[in-house]
Short mmCIF file of C-alpha atoms and ligand atoms in Angstrom, two decimals:
data_model
loop_
_atom_site.label_atom_id
_atom_site.label_comp_id
_atom_site.label_asym_id
_atom_site.label_seq_id
_atom_site.Cartn_x
_atom_site.Cartn_y
_atom_site.Cartn_z
CA MET A 1 -5.38 194.18 162.14
CA ARG A 2 -8.46 196.23 163.15
CA ASN A 3 -10.26 194.80 165.87
CA GLU A 4 -14.10 196.46 165.37
CA SER A 5 -14.95 194.89 168.58
CA ILE A 6 -12.37 197.18 170.20
CA PRO A 7 -11.97 201.03 169.63
CA TYR A 8 -9.25 203.20 169.01
CA LYS A 9 -9.83 204.65 172.48
CA ILE A 10 -10.89 202.66 175.57
CA TYR A 11 -12.48 205.57 177.91
CA LEU A 12 -14.10 204.86 181.24
CA SER A 13 -16.54 206.50 183.06
CA GLU A 14 -16.48 209.06 185.62
CA SER A 15 -18.21 206.46 187.81
CA GLU A 16 -15.62 203.75 186.97
CA MET A 17 -13.25 206.12 187.91
CA PRO A 18 -11.20 204.72 191.25
CA THR A 19 -12.10 205.49 194.69
CA ALA A 20 -9.23 204.18 196.31
CA TRP A 21 -5.43 204.78 195.28
CA TYR A 22 -3.69 201.32 195.52
CA ASN A 23 -0.87 201.17 197.67
CA LEU A 24 1.87 198.47 196.01
CA ARG A 25 3.86 198.25 199.79
CA ALA A 26 1.20 196.48 201.70
CA ASP A 27 1.70 192.79 198.64
CA MET A 28 5.59 193.12 198.95
CA LYS A 29 6.69 190.91 201.44
CA ASN A 30 10.22 192.73 200.84
CA LYS A 31 9.20 196.37 202.22
CA PRO A 32 11.14 199.19 201.07
CA ALA A 33 13.97 200.30 203.47
CA PRO A 34 12.86 202.27 205.48
CA LEU A 35 14.11 206.62 205.42
CA LEU A 36 16.70 206.74 207.70
CA ASN A 37 17.27 210.19 209.56
CA PRO A 38 20.78 212.09 207.67
CA GLY A 39 22.59 212.59 211.09
CA THR A 40 21.75 209.99 213.39
CA HIS A 41 21.02 207.41 211.07
CA GLN A 42 17.93 206.04 212.49
CA PRO A 43 14.19 204.93 210.69
CA MET A 44 12.80 208.58 209.95
CA GLN A 45 9.60 208.81 212.50
CA ALA A 46 6.44 210.56 211.93
CA GLU A 47 7.56 213.60 214.00
CA GLU A 48 10.40 214.24 212.35
CA LEU A 49 9.07 214.16 209.19
CA ALA A 50 6.30 216.11 209.93
CA GLY A 51 8.55 219.42 209.52
CA VAL A 52 9.03 218.94 206.12
CA PHE A 53 5.67 217.45 204.47
CA CYS A 54 1.83 217.86 205.86
CA ASP A 55 0.51 215.25 208.20
CA GLU A 56 -1.80 213.29 206.05
CA LEU A 57 1.08 212.17 203.40
CA VAL A 58 3.71 211.67 206.05
CA LYS A 59 1.11 208.44 206.89
CA GLN A 60 0.90 207.71 204.16
CA GLU A 61 4.83 207.82 203.36
CA LEU A 62 5.12 205.29 206.50
CA ASP A 63 2.25 203.21 206.07
CA ASN A 64 3.99 199.64 203.86
CA ASP A 65 0.27 198.26 204.90
CA THR A 66 -2.47 199.50 204.06
CA ALA A 67 -3.58 198.34 200.50
CA TYR A 68 -6.31 201.12 199.88
CA PHE A 69 -6.23 204.75 200.78
CA ASP A 70 -9.94 206.77 199.88
CA ILE A 71 -9.38 209.17 197.28
CA PRO A 72 -11.30 212.45 198.84
CA GLU A 73 -14.39 213.40 197.31
CA GLU A 74 -12.42 216.89 196.06
CA ILE A 75 -9.78 215.10 194.29
CA ARG A 76 -11.67 212.94 192.71
CA ASP A 77 -13.94 215.99 191.09
CA PHE A 78 -10.81 217.83 189.89
CA TYR A 79 -9.41 214.76 188.84
CA LYS A 80 -12.75 214.65 186.66
CA MET A 81 -11.28 217.79 184.90
CA PHE A 82 -8.39 215.50 183.13
CA ARG A 83 -9.40 211.95 183.84
CA PRO A 84 -10.32 209.56 183.07
CA SER A 85 -7.57 209.31 180.92
CA PRO A 86 -7.90 207.36 177.23
CA LEU A 87 -6.42 204.15 176.69
CA ILE A 88 -5.48 204.17 173.30
CA ARG A 89 -5.54 200.95 170.90
CA ALA A 90 -1.54 202.09 168.71
CA TYR A 91 -3.46 199.87 165.68
CA ARG A 92 -1.58 202.45 163.29
CA LEU A 93 2.02 201.83 165.19
CA GLU A 94 1.44 198.19 165.38
CA GLU A 95 0.68 198.05 161.21
CA LYS A 96 3.24 200.78 160.28
CA LEU A 97 6.01 198.35 162.54
CA GLY A 98 4.05 195.41 160.45
CA THR A 99 4.17 193.21 163.78
CA PRO A 100 2.08 190.65 165.29
CA ALA A 101 2.21 192.42 168.79
CA LYS A 102 -0.85 194.30 170.59
CA ILE A 103 0.40 197.94 171.76
CA TYR A 104 -1.84 199.77 173.78
CA TYR A 105 -0.70 203.26 175.66
CA LYS A 106 -2.03 204.92 178.96
CA PHE A 107 -1.78 208.33 177.81
CA GLU A 108 -1.88 211.19 180.43
CA GLY A 109 -0.88 214.56 178.29
CA ASN A 110 -3.97 215.43 178.45
CA ASN A 111 -4.40 218.39 181.10
CA THR A 112 -2.24 221.42 180.25
CA SER A 113 0.92 220.58 182.61
CA GLY A 114 0.91 217.82 180.35
CA SER A 115 1.85 215.19 182.09
CA HIS A 116 1.05 212.60 184.94
CA LYS A 117 1.83 214.66 187.92
CA LEU A 118 -0.88 216.59 188.12
CA ASN A 119 -1.81 213.43 189.73
CA SER A 120 -0.54 213.63 192.44
CA ALA A 121 -0.18 217.65 192.96
CA ILE A 122 -3.40 217.89 193.34
CA ALA A 123 -3.45 214.91 196.48
CA GLN A 124 -0.11 216.86 197.95
CA ALA A 125 -1.87 220.58 197.79
CA TYR A 126 -4.96 219.41 198.85
CA TYR A 127 -3.66 218.00 202.37
CA ALA A 128 -1.53 221.65 202.68
CA LYS A 129 -4.51 222.80 202.75
CA LYS A 130 -6.51 221.34 204.21
CA GLN A 131 -3.62 221.05 207.36
CA GLY A 132 -4.06 224.76 207.01
CA LEU A 133 -0.43 225.49 205.41
CA LYS A 134 -0.05 228.86 203.55
CA GLY A 135 1.95 227.28 200.73
CA VAL A 136 4.05 224.43 199.68
CA THR A 137 7.49 224.80 198.16
CA THR A 138 9.26 222.76 195.80
CA GLU A 139 11.74 221.93 192.69
CA THR A 140 11.40 220.61 188.60
CA GLY A 141 14.21 219.75 186.62
CA ALA A 142 12.41 220.34 183.29
CA GLY A 143 9.22 221.89 184.26
CA GLN A 144 6.25 219.55 184.37
CA TRP A 145 5.95 218.68 187.99
CA GLY A 146 6.25 222.80 188.98
CA THR A 147 3.34 222.89 186.15
CA ALA A 148 1.38 220.68 187.77
CA LEU A 149 1.65 221.83 191.40
CA SER A 150 1.18 225.46 190.17
CA MET A 151 -2.02 224.35 188.60
CA ALA A 152 -3.08 222.83 191.74
CA CYS A 153 -2.13 225.53 194.08
CA ALA A 154 -4.45 228.06 191.89
CA TYR A 155 -6.93 225.57 192.39
CA LEU A 156 -6.84 225.66 196.17
CA ASP A 157 -5.54 228.80 196.55
CA LEU A 158 -2.22 227.75 198.13
CA ASP A 159 1.03 229.31 198.03
CA CYS A 160 3.60 228.00 195.38
CA LYS A 161 7.42 228.63 195.66
CA VAL A 162 8.93 226.70 192.83
CA TYR A 163 12.90 226.40 192.68
CA MET A 164 13.82 225.28 189.23
CA VAL A 165 17.21 223.73 187.97
CA LYS A 166 18.81 226.74 186.23
CA CYS A 167 19.74 225.31 183.08
CA SER A 168 15.85 224.51 182.56
CA TYR A 169 15.02 227.86 183.67
CA GLU A 170 16.78 229.25 180.91
CA GLN A 171 16.35 226.98 178.48
CA LYS A 172 12.42 227.04 178.90
CA PRO A 173 11.46 230.51 179.20
CA PHE A 174 7.88 229.13 177.73
CA ARG A 175 7.59 226.44 181.15
CA ARG A 176 8.75 229.04 183.12
CA GLU A 177 5.62 231.78 182.73
CA VAL A 178 3.19 228.81 181.93
CA MET A 179 3.54 228.61 186.39
CA ARG A 180 3.61 232.33 186.66
CA THR A 181 0.45 232.20 184.92
CA TYR A 182 -1.00 230.08 187.49
CA GLY A 183 0.88 232.39 190.48
CA ALA A 184 3.59 230.90 191.21
CA SER A 185 7.14 232.51 192.10
CA VAL A 186 9.69 230.45 189.77
CA THR A 187 13.36 231.28 190.95
CA PRO A 188 16.58 229.25 188.88
CA SER A 189 18.32 226.69 191.00
CA PRO A 190 21.22 227.28 192.98
CA SER A 191 19.97 230.34 194.05
CA MET A 192 21.90 232.82 196.65
CA GLU A 193 17.93 232.58 198.64
CA THR A 194 19.26 230.13 200.99
CA GLU A 195 22.37 229.11 202.20
CA VAL A 196 22.48 225.31 201.01
CA GLY A 197 22.26 227.43 197.11
CA LYS A 198 25.23 229.87 197.92
CA LYS A 199 27.41 226.97 199.48
CA ILE A 200 26.57 224.76 195.65
CA LEU A 201 27.39 228.22 193.79
CA ALA A 202 30.51 228.40 195.80
CA GLU A 203 31.58 225.04 195.20
CA HIS A 204 30.61 224.90 191.85
CA PRO A 205 30.37 228.48 190.77
CA GLY A 206 28.69 228.18 187.19
CA THR A 207 27.10 225.29 187.47
CA THR A 208 23.62 224.64 185.48
CA GLY A 209 22.14 223.03 188.58
CA SER A 210 20.55 219.48 188.92
CA LEU A 211 17.52 217.76 190.31
CA GLY A 212 19.35 217.00 193.60
CA CYS A 213 20.28 220.58 194.29
CA ALA A 214 16.76 222.18 193.86
CA ILE A 215 15.08 219.56 196.02
CA SER A 216 17.29 220.74 198.76
CA GLU A 217 17.15 224.63 198.51
CA ALA A 218 13.11 223.78 198.74
CA VAL A 219 13.26 221.89 201.53
CA GLU A 220 15.26 224.49 203.92
CA LYS A 221 13.22 227.21 202.19
CA ALA A 222 9.98 225.16 203.56
CA VAL A 223 11.54 224.35 206.72
CA THR A 224 12.79 227.99 207.35
CA SER A 225 9.58 229.64 206.34
CA GLU A 226 6.33 229.48 208.46
CA GLY A 227 3.09 227.58 207.42
CA TYR A 228 4.91 226.02 204.62
CA ARG A 229 5.96 222.27 203.76
CA TYR A 230 7.91 221.24 201.09
CA VAL A 231 6.27 218.48 198.09
CA LEU A 232 8.29 216.13 195.96
CA GLY A 233 6.97 215.03 192.39
CA SER A 234 8.80 211.58 192.22
CA VAL A 235 10.46 209.32 193.89
CA LEU A 236 8.21 208.95 197.15
CA SER A 237 6.08 206.23 198.25
CA GLN A 238 3.08 208.68 198.56
CA VAL A 239 3.79 209.98 194.76
CA LEU A 240 4.23 205.84 193.51
CA LEU A 241 0.40 206.20 195.74
CA HIS A 242 -1.58 208.93 194.05
CA GLN A 243 0.15 207.78 190.45
CA SER A 244 -1.40 204.08 190.81
CA VAL A 245 -4.31 205.84 189.43
CA ILE A 246 -2.82 205.80 185.74
CA GLY A 247 -2.67 201.61 186.54
CA LEU A 248 -5.98 201.12 188.48
CA GLU A 249 -7.89 203.21 185.27
CA ALA A 250 -5.68 201.10 182.80
CA LYS A 251 -6.06 198.08 184.35
CA THR A 252 -10.26 198.77 184.47
CA ALA A 253 -10.50 199.45 181.05
CA LEU A 254 -8.85 196.54 179.93
CA ASP A 255 -10.69 194.05 182.01
CA LYS A 256 -13.50 195.47 179.99
CA TYR A 257 -12.45 193.75 177.29
CA GLY A 258 -11.05 190.80 178.88
CA ILE A 259 -7.50 191.88 178.03
CA LYS A 260 -3.98 190.55 179.88
CA PRO A 261 -1.21 192.62 178.92
CA ASP A 262 1.98 190.46 178.58
CA ILE A 263 4.66 193.15 179.30
CA ILE A 264 4.51 196.68 180.90
CA ILE A 265 6.56 199.21 180.30
CA GLY A 266 7.15 202.64 181.69
CA CYS A 267 10.52 205.28 181.81
CA ALA A 268 11.59 205.65 184.87
CA GLY A 269 12.82 209.20 186.08
CA GLY A 270 12.57 208.77 189.92
CA GLY A 271 9.66 206.03 188.68
CA SER A 272 6.25 207.88 190.02
CA ASN A 273 4.53 207.14 186.36
CA LEU A 274 6.17 203.14 186.11
CA GLY A 275 4.87 202.40 190.12
CA GLY A 276 1.61 203.56 189.22
CA LEU A 277 1.55 202.19 185.93
CA ILE A 278 2.21 198.70 187.20
CA ALA A 279 0.86 199.15 190.55
CA PRO A 280 -2.58 196.95 190.69
CA PHE A 281 -0.34 194.26 188.08
CA MET A 282 2.40 193.83 190.23
CA GLY A 283 -0.30 193.47 193.13
CA GLU A 284 -1.35 190.39 191.45
CA LYS A 285 2.32 189.00 190.45
CA LEU A 286 3.00 189.55 194.18
CA ARG A 287 0.08 187.69 195.19
CA GLY A 288 0.42 185.08 192.84
CA GLU A 289 -2.41 185.83 191.24
CA ALA A 290 -1.65 186.51 187.93
CA ASP A 291 2.29 187.36 185.73
CA TYR A 292 3.46 190.02 183.62
CA ARG A 293 6.75 191.32 182.36
CA PHE A 294 7.07 195.14 184.02
CA ILE A 295 10.64 196.68 182.30
CA ALA A 296 11.85 200.54 183.30
CA VAL A 297 13.23 202.42 180.58
CA GLU A 298 15.67 204.90 181.76
CA PRO A 299 18.13 207.18 179.76
CA ALA A 300 22.43 205.70 178.71
CA SER A 301 23.57 208.63 180.61
CA CYS A 302 21.58 208.63 183.95
CA PRO A 303 21.55 204.41 184.30
CA SER A 304 19.85 204.57 187.56
CA LEU A 305 18.91 200.70 187.76
CA THR A 306 21.25 199.31 185.41
CA ARG A 307 24.19 200.89 186.76
CA GLY A 308 23.73 202.40 189.79
CA VAL A 309 24.11 200.91 193.08
CA TYR A 310 21.71 199.40 195.75
CA ALA A 311 22.57 201.39 198.47
CA TYR A 312 21.35 204.28 201.15
CA ASP A 313 21.87 207.92 199.58
CA PHE A 314 20.84 211.37 199.95
CA CYS A 315 17.80 212.43 197.81
CA ASP A 316 19.27 215.65 197.50
CA THR A 317 22.59 217.38 196.45
CA GLY A 318 22.77 219.33 199.64
CA MET A 319 22.74 215.89 202.15
CA VAL A 320 19.55 217.71 203.78
CA CYS A 321 16.63 215.58 203.43
CA PRO A 322 16.07 211.70 204.73
CA LEU A 323 18.57 209.54 203.65
CA ALA A 324 16.72 206.43 201.15
CA LYS A 325 17.94 203.08 199.90
CA MET A 326 17.81 203.08 196.52
CA TYR A 327 19.01 202.16 193.67
CA THR A 328 21.24 204.98 192.67
CA LEU A 329 24.25 206.80 190.66
CA GLY A 330 25.28 209.05 193.66
CA SER A 331 23.63 212.32 194.77
CA ASP A 332 26.54 213.74 193.42
CA PHE A 333 25.78 212.74 189.86
CA ILE A 334 24.93 215.40 187.54
CA PRO A 335 24.18 214.05 183.81
CA SER A 336 26.22 215.64 180.79
CA ALA A 337 24.78 218.63 180.11
CA ASN A 338 23.89 217.84 176.81
CA HIS A 339 21.01 215.05 177.50
CA ALA A 340 18.05 216.72 176.91
CA GLY A 341 15.88 213.82 177.20
CA GLY A 342 14.62 213.98 180.70
CA LEU A 343 14.88 211.61 183.61
CA ARG A 344 17.81 213.44 185.34
CA TYR A 345 17.01 212.48 188.75
CA HIS A 346 20.17 210.68 190.14
CA GLY A 347 18.08 207.43 192.02
CA MET A 348 15.18 205.43 192.12
CA SER A 349 11.56 204.97 194.22
CA SER A 350 12.58 202.85 196.98
CA VAL A 351 9.95 200.81 196.58
CA LEU A 352 10.90 200.04 192.41
CA SER A 353 14.24 199.96 193.54
CA GLN A 354 13.37 196.46 195.75
CA LEU A 355 10.84 195.50 193.22
CA TYR A 356 13.70 195.61 190.88
CA ASP A 357 16.21 194.24 193.63
CA ASP A 358 14.04 190.85 194.04
CA GLY A 359 13.74 190.15 190.00
CA LEU A 360 9.98 191.35 189.84
CA MET A 361 10.81 194.34 187.12
CA GLU A 362 13.25 194.64 184.62
CA ALA A 363 15.41 197.14 183.40
CA VAL A 364 16.65 198.42 180.09
CA SER A 365 18.79 202.05 178.88
CA VAL A 366 18.16 203.28 175.69
CA LYS A 367 20.26 206.08 174.54
CA GLN A 368 19.12 209.51 173.33
CA SER A 369 19.43 209.69 169.77
CA GLU A 370 17.47 206.49 169.45
CA VAL A 371 14.47 207.72 171.84
CA PHE A 372 13.81 210.74 169.64
CA GLU A 373 14.11 208.58 166.55
CA ALA A 374 11.12 206.45 168.38
CA ALA A 375 9.50 210.15 169.55
CA GLU A 376 8.96 211.08 165.77
CA TYR A 377 8.08 207.97 164.17
CA PHE A 378 5.12 207.23 167.05
CA ALA A 379 4.32 211.31 166.29
CA ARG A 380 3.89 210.88 162.17
CA THR A 381 2.21 207.13 163.17
CA GLU A 382 -0.17 207.82 165.87
CA GLY A 383 -0.11 211.99 166.16
CA ILE A 384 0.42 212.87 169.59
CA LEU A 385 3.36 214.99 170.10
CA PRO A 386 5.51 213.01 173.17
CA ALA A 387 7.43 214.01 175.95
CA PRO A 388 11.05 212.56 175.52
CA GLU A 389 10.72 211.16 179.17
CA SER A 390 7.12 209.13 178.05
CA SER A 391 9.70 208.67 174.57
CA HIS A 392 11.60 205.76 176.28
CA ALA A 393 9.48 203.71 176.29
CA ILE A 394 7.92 204.30 173.23
CA ARG A 395 11.46 203.31 171.51
CA THR A 396 11.62 199.89 174.25
CA ALA A 397 7.86 199.08 173.16
CA ILE A 398 8.59 199.69 169.33
CA ASP A 399 11.90 197.60 170.04
CA GLU A 400 9.66 194.19 171.61
CA ALA A 401 7.07 195.12 169.23
CA VAL A 402 9.87 194.22 166.67
CA LYS A 403 10.91 191.30 168.70
CA CYS A 404 7.48 189.66 168.05
CA LYS A 405 7.78 190.60 164.26
CA GLU A 406 10.77 188.03 164.21
CA THR A 407 9.02 185.43 165.89
CA GLY A 408 5.73 185.51 165.38
CA GLU A 409 4.71 186.03 168.64
CA GLU A 410 0.99 188.22 169.41
CA LYS A 411 2.07 189.48 172.88
CA THR A 412 0.60 192.60 174.09
CA ILE A 413 2.38 194.95 175.13
CA LEU A 414 0.93 198.47 177.34
CA PHE A 415 3.25 200.94 177.97
CA GLY A 416 2.46 204.66 179.61
CA LEU A 417 2.92 207.70 177.41
CA THR A 418 3.11 210.08 180.45
CA GLY A 419 3.54 213.34 178.59
CA THR A 420 3.38 215.85 175.84
CA GLY A 421 6.41 217.64 173.97
CA TYR A 422 5.45 221.01 173.30
CA PHE A 423 7.92 222.74 175.78
CA ASP A 424 10.72 220.13 174.19
CA MET A 425 11.28 221.58 171.29
CA VAL A 426 14.65 222.57 171.86
CA ALA A 427 15.34 219.01 172.08
CA TYR A 428 13.73 217.70 169.65
CA GLU A 429 15.48 220.77 167.26
CA LYS A 430 18.73 219.12 168.25
CA PHE A 431 17.46 216.26 167.19
CA HIS A 432 16.45 217.37 163.79
CA ASP A 433 19.58 219.76 162.93
CA GLY A 434 21.73 216.12 163.34
CA LYS A 435 23.57 217.42 166.69
CA MET A 436 22.14 215.52 169.12
CA GLU A 437 25.64 213.19 171.31
CA ASP A 438 24.94 210.27 172.80
CA TYR A 439 27.06 210.79 176.32
CA ILE A 440 27.10 208.06 178.13
CA PRO A 441 29.01 208.04 181.72
CA THR A 442 31.76 205.47 182.24
CA ASP A 443 32.50 203.12 184.89
CA ALA A 444 35.64 206.07 186.36
CA GLU A 445 33.08 208.72 186.03
CA LEU A 446 30.32 207.03 187.47
CA LYS A 447 32.81 205.79 190.53
CA ILE A 448 33.04 209.22 191.36
CA SER A 449 30.08 210.40 192.41
CA ARG A 450 29.40 206.54 193.98
CA ASP A 451 32.58 206.71 196.12
CA LYS A 452 31.18 209.51 197.67
CA LEU A 453 28.01 207.35 198.76
CA PRO A 454 27.61 207.72 202.73
CA LYS A 455 28.23 204.18 204.67
CA ILE A 456 25.47 203.16 206.83
CA ASP A 457 25.75 200.06 208.88
CA VAL A 458 22.04 198.63 208.88
C1 LIG B 501 8.36 213.77 185.03
C2 LIG B 501 8.18 213.18 184.04
C3 LIG B 501 8.22 211.63 183.94
C4 LIG B 501 9.57 211.15 184.76
O1 LIG B 501 9.06 211.27 186.42
P1 LIG B 501 8.75 209.90 186.89
O2 LIG B 501 8.05 210.03 188.86
O3 LIG B 501 10.20 208.81 187.21
O4 LIG B 501 7.34 209.07 186.37
C5 LIG B 501 8.63 210.89 182.83
N1 LIG B 501 7.24 211.83 181.87
C6 LIG B 501 6.50 212.86 181.62
C7 LIG B 501 6.22 213.65 180.74
C8 LIG B 501 7.33 213.46 183.13
O5 LIG B 501 6.99 214.98 183.48
#
């Protein structure tokens, strides 16, 4: 029911935007396990990481104690082009579902890159520029991260080299062209440009690539090119830190109207949007000030939290990156080729992995046909065409709202709508034509990549 005192969209003014990012790790009793050197298995030191990442980002990555990092004014100015993002009350969706639940979503798709990834892209590009670097390298899967980074690099006049997972490079030519419009160079991965790319192609000829493999190529390119560093769009703790703007804004907006969510839901690929959305709420839970239910939603075809193991693993297929302790399917895991719904990464942020292991967060997995059903339902009621990734969160938000209908509970649900789906119409087409299959890996299949996890004694 429409409550006249609560608008459809809760906007904040520029002056209400956060001036500092919140580092959830500062409030965690059990800190995420440290990154390990892949050769020595010792915790990575700042000097070792400095060859791969910009100095300021290394500091942010290793800092488990500082609760707030000031957002530099230049970054805040860039944010003002597309932030604060609206917090929307899904009145129409509630009405259509006939649920007593109150549903809110934080919409991050209001920028050309079409997702939340720009929040971290501008931060990472800014620190690279400030360090006097020439450029950055990265990987991109579906293309949102590459697009966000090219926008940020164009703005700051930095060179941007993107390794794009080959199947996406071929299936999403428009994404590729958007990146080139912003001046990035885009290479399909695996490529013959790097040693690791050549090795992967020799071992798996005809492979359509994976995120893990593209990461290896981008890292190799960065460490072998003078004046370049590598940047990553998810998984790392620094990315979760930057994405805390999502949660901080959402909390300010809800607090303005005295609204307290009962359930907070986000899709989880590498964990950055979810980690950012839940950050200030989880902080309250960790400090014993409030309680919330947090739900991570992942695809049934790439179920890192729900079916993976909590162990040290490589972040990439080429095994060049530091080892991270996380819920993982094994760095060798590549989701089935007919999986079209995004969120294809084999592992999960070590911050979220620790919170999940400590029982502070729940996780569910959903099948892609059900995800697209939810996406279409949402598009027809709320108007926004959601990204398939975001639609995982929509699916679970709807499921929770339907449960409220059955029990009559008036719960307040907040979910993250991470982006728009304009470049995902091939996947929508498959769904509309009834050609979308739900491939769920068997235990035996998952065991193959799990058996290849590195053996670490810590
Ligand atoms: C990249 C992406 C995701 C998943 O990444 P996380 O790091 O898990 O947030 C979700 N939604 C959209 C629209 C994306 O582009």
